[in-house]
PDB file of C-alpha atoms in Angstrom:
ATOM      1  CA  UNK A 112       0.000   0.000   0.000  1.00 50.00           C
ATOM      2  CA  UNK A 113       0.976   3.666  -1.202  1.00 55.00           C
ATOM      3  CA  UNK A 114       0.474   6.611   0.362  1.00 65.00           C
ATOM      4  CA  UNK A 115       1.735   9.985  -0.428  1.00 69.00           C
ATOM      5  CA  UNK A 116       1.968  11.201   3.380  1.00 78.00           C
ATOM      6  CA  UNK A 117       5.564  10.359   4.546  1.00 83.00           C
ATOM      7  CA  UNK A 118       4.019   9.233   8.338  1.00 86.00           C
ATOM      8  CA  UNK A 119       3.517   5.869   6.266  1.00 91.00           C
ATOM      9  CA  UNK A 120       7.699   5.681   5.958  1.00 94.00           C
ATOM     10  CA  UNK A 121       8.917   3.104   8.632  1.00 95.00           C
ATOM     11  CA  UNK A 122      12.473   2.487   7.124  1.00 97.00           C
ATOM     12  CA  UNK A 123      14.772   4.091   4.294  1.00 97.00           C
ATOM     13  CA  UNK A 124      17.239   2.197   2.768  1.00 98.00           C
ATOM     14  CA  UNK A 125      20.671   4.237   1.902  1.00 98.00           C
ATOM     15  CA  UNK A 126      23.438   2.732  -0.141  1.00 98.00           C
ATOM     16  CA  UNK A 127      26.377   3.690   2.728  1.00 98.00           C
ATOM     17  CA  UNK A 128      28.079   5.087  -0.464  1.00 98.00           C
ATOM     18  CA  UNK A 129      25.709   7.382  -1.493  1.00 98.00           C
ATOM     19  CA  UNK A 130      25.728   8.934   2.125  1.00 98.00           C
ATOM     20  CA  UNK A 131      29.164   9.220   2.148  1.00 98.00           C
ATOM     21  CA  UNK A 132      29.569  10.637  -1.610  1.00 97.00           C
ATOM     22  CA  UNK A 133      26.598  13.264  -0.523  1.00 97.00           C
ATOM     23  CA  UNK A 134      28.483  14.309   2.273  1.00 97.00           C
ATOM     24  CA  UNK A 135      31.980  14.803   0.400  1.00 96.00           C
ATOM     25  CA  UNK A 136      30.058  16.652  -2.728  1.00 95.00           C
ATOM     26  CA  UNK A 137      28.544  18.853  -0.583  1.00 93.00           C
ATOM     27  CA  UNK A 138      31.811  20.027   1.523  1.00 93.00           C
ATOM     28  CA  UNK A 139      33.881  19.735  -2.292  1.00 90.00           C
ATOM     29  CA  UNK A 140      31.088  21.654  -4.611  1.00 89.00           C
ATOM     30  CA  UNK A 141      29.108  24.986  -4.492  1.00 87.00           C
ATOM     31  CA  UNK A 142      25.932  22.414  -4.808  1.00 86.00           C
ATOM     32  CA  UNK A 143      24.413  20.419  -2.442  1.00 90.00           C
ATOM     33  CA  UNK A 144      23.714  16.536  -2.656  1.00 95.00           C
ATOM     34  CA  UNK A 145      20.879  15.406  -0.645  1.00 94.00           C
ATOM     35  CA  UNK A 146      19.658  11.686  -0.112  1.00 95.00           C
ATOM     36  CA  UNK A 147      15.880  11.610  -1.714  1.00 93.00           C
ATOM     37  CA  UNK A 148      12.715   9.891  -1.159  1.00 93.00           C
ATOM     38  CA  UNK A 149      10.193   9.863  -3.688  1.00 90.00           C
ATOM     39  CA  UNK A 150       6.346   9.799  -3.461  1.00 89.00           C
ATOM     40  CA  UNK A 151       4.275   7.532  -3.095  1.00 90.00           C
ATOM     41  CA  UNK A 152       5.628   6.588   0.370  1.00 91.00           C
ATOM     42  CA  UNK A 153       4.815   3.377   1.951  1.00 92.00           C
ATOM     43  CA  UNK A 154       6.676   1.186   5.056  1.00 94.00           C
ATOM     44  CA  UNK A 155       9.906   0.472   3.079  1.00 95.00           C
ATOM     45  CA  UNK A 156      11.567   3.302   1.187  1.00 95.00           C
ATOM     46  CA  UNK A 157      15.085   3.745  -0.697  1.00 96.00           C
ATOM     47  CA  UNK A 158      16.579   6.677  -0.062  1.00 95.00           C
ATOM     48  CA  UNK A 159      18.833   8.073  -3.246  1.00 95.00           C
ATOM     49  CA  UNK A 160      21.590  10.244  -4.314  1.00 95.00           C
ATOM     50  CA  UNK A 161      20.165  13.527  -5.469  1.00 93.00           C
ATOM     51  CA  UNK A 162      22.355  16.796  -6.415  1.00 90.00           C
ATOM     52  CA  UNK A 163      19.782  19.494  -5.283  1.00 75.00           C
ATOM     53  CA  UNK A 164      18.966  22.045  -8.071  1.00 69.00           C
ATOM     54  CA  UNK A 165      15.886  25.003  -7.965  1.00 64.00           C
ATOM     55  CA  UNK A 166      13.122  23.098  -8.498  1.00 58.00           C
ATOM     56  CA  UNK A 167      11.491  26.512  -9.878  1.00 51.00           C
ATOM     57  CA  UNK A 168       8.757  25.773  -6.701  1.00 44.00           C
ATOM     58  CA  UNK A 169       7.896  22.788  -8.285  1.00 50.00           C
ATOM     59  CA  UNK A 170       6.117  20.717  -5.527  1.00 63.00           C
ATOM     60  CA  UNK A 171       6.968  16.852  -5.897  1.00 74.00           C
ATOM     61  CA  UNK A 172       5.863  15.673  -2.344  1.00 80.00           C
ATOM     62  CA  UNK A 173       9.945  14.351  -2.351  1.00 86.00           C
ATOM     63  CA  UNK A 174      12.149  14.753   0.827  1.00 88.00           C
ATOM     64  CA  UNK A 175      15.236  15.278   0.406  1.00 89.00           C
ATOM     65  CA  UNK A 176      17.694  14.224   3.482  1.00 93.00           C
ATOM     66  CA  UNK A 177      21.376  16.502   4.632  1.00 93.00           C
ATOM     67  CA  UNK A 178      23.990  13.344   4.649  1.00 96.00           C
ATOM     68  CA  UNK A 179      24.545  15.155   7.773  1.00 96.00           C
ATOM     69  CA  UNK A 180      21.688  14.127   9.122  1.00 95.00           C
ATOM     70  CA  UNK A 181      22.429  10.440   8.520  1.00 97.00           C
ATOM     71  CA  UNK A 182      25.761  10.122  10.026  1.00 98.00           C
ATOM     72  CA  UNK A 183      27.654  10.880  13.442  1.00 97.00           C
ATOM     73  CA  UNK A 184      28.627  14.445  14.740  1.00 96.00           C
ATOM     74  CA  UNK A 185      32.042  13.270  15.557  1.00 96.00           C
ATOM     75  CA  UNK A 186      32.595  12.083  12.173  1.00 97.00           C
ATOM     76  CA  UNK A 187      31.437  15.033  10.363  1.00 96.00           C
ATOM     77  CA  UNK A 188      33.376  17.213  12.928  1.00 94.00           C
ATOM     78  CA  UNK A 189      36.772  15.433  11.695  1.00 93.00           C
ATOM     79  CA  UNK A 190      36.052  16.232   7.984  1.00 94.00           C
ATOM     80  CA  UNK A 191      40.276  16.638   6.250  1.00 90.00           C
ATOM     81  CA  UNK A 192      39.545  19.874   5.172  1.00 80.00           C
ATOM     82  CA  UNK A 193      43.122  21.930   3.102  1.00 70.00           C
ATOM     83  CA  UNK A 194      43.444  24.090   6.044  1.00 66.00           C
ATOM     84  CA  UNK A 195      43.684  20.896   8.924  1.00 59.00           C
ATOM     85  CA  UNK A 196      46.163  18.934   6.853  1.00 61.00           C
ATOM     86  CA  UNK A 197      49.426  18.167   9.065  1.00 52.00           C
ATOM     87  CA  UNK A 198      52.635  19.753   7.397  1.00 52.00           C
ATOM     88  CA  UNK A 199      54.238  17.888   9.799  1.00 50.00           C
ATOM     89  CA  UNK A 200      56.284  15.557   7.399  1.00 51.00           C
ATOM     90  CA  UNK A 201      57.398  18.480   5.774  1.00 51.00           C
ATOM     91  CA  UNK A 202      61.715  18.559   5.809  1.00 49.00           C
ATOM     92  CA  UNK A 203      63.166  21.596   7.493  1.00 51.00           C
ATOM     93  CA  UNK A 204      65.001  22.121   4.233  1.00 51.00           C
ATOM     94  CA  UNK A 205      61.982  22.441   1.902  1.00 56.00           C
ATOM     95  CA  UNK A 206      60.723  25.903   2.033  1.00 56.00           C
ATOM     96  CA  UNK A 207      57.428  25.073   0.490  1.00 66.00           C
ATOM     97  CA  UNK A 208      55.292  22.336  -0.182  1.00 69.00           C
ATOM     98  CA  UNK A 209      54.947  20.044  -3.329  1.00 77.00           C
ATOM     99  CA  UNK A 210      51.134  20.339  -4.608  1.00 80.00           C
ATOM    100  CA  UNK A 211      51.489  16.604  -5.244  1.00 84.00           C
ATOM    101  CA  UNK A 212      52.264  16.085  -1.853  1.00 84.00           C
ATOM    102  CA  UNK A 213      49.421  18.200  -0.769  1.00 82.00           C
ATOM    103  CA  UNK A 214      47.428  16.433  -3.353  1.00 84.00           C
ATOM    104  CA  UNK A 215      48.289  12.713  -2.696  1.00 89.00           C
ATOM    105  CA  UNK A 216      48.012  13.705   1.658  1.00 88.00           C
ATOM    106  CA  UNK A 217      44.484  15.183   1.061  1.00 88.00           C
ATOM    107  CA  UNK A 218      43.269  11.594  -1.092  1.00 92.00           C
ATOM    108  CA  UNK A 219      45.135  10.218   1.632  1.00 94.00           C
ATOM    109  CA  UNK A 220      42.785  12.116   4.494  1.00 93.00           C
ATOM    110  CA  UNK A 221      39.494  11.688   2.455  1.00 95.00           C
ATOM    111  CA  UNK A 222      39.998   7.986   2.070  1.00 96.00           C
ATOM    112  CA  UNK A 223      40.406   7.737   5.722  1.00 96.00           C
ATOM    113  CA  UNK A 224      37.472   9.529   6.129  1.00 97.00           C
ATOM    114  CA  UNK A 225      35.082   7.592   4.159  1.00 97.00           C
ATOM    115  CA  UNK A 226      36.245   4.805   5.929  1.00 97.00           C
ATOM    116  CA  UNK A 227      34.796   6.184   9.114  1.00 97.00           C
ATOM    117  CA  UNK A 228      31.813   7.991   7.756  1.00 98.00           C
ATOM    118  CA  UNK A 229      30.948   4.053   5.739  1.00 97.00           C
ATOM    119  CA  UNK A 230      30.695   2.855   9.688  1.00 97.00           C
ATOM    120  CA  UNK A 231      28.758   6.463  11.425  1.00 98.00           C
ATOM    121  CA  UNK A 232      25.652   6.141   9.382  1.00 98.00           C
ATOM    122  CA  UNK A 233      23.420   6.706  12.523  1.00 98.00           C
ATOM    123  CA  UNK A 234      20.431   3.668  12.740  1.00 98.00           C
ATOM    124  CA  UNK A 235      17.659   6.030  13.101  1.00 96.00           C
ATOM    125  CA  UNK A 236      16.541   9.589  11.384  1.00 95.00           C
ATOM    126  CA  UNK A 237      14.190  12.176  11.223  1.00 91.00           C
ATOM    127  CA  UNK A 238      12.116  12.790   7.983  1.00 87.00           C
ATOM    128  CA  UNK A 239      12.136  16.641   9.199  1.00 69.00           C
ATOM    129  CA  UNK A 240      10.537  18.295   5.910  1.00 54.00           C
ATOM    130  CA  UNK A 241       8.689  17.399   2.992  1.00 50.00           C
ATOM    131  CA  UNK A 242       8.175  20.806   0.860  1.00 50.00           C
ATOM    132  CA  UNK A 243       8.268  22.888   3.714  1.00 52.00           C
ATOM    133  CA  UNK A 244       6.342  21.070   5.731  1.00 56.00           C
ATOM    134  CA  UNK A 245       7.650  19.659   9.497  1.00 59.00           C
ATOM    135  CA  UNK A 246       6.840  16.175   9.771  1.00 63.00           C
ATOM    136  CA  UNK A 247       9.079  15.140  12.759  1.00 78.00           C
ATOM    137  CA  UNK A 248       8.478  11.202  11.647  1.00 87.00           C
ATOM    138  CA  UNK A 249      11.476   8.888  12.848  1.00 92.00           C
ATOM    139  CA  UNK A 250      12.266   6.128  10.859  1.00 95.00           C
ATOM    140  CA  UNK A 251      14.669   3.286  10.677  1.00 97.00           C
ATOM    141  CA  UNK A 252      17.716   3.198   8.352  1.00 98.00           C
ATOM    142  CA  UNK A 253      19.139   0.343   6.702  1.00 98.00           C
ATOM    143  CA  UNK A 254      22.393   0.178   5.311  1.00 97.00           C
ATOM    144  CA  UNK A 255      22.935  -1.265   1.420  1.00 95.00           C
ATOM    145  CA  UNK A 256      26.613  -2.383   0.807  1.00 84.00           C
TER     146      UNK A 256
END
């Protein structure tokens, strides 16, 4: 059975990638990559990768979920960004700093970091608004791959 309120919505099912790619997208680009859920809602739901444009006011009943929302504040506190990196390995005798260094320390950091965000997806969230609406509905997730 369908519905097109989102109370229906017991559990969303996020690929842990897409989470994780949402959150780095959004940090990386001047857009924003939400998790969506499409209407008609019923009990079971899959949450996907969306990148977030104007909809022009379009309604389309969808909700669209922050990654943030989905995973751990101590995880998304630790996010590498350029200005945390450690210049710590840097020699005394080199002045400045190799962008391919930079480069390869930062894929280094980010890989780390998906690592820990794959395991912080939090088990439960709340399906806050649904075209400006406040719903305040918690549901289950459920991790794919």
């Amino acid at each position: 059975m369908s519905d097109p309120d989102p109370s229906s919505i017991r559990s969303l099912a996020v690929a842990t990638e897409d989470v994780v790619d949402a959150a780095i997208y959004t940090r990386e680009n001047p857009g924003t990559a939400v998790l969506r859920v499409t209407p008609p809602f019923h009990g079971r739901m899959r949450a996907r990768l969306h990148v977030f444009h104007d909809e022009g006011g379009r309604v389309s009943g969808a909700i669209h979920l922050e990654p943030d929302d989905l995973l751990a504040e101590a995880v998304l506190e630790d996010y590498p960004s350029f200005d945390a990196l450690s210049f710590d390995d840097r020699s005394e005798d080199d002045p400045g700093e190799d962008p391919d260094r930079i480069r390869k320390r930062r894929e280094r950091a980010l890989e780390t970091w998906r690592e820990r965000a794959a395991d912080a997806i939090l088990d439960t969230v709340v399906l806050g608004r649904v075209d400006g609406i406040d719903s305040g509905h918690r549901v289950d997730v459920k991790r794919l791959g």
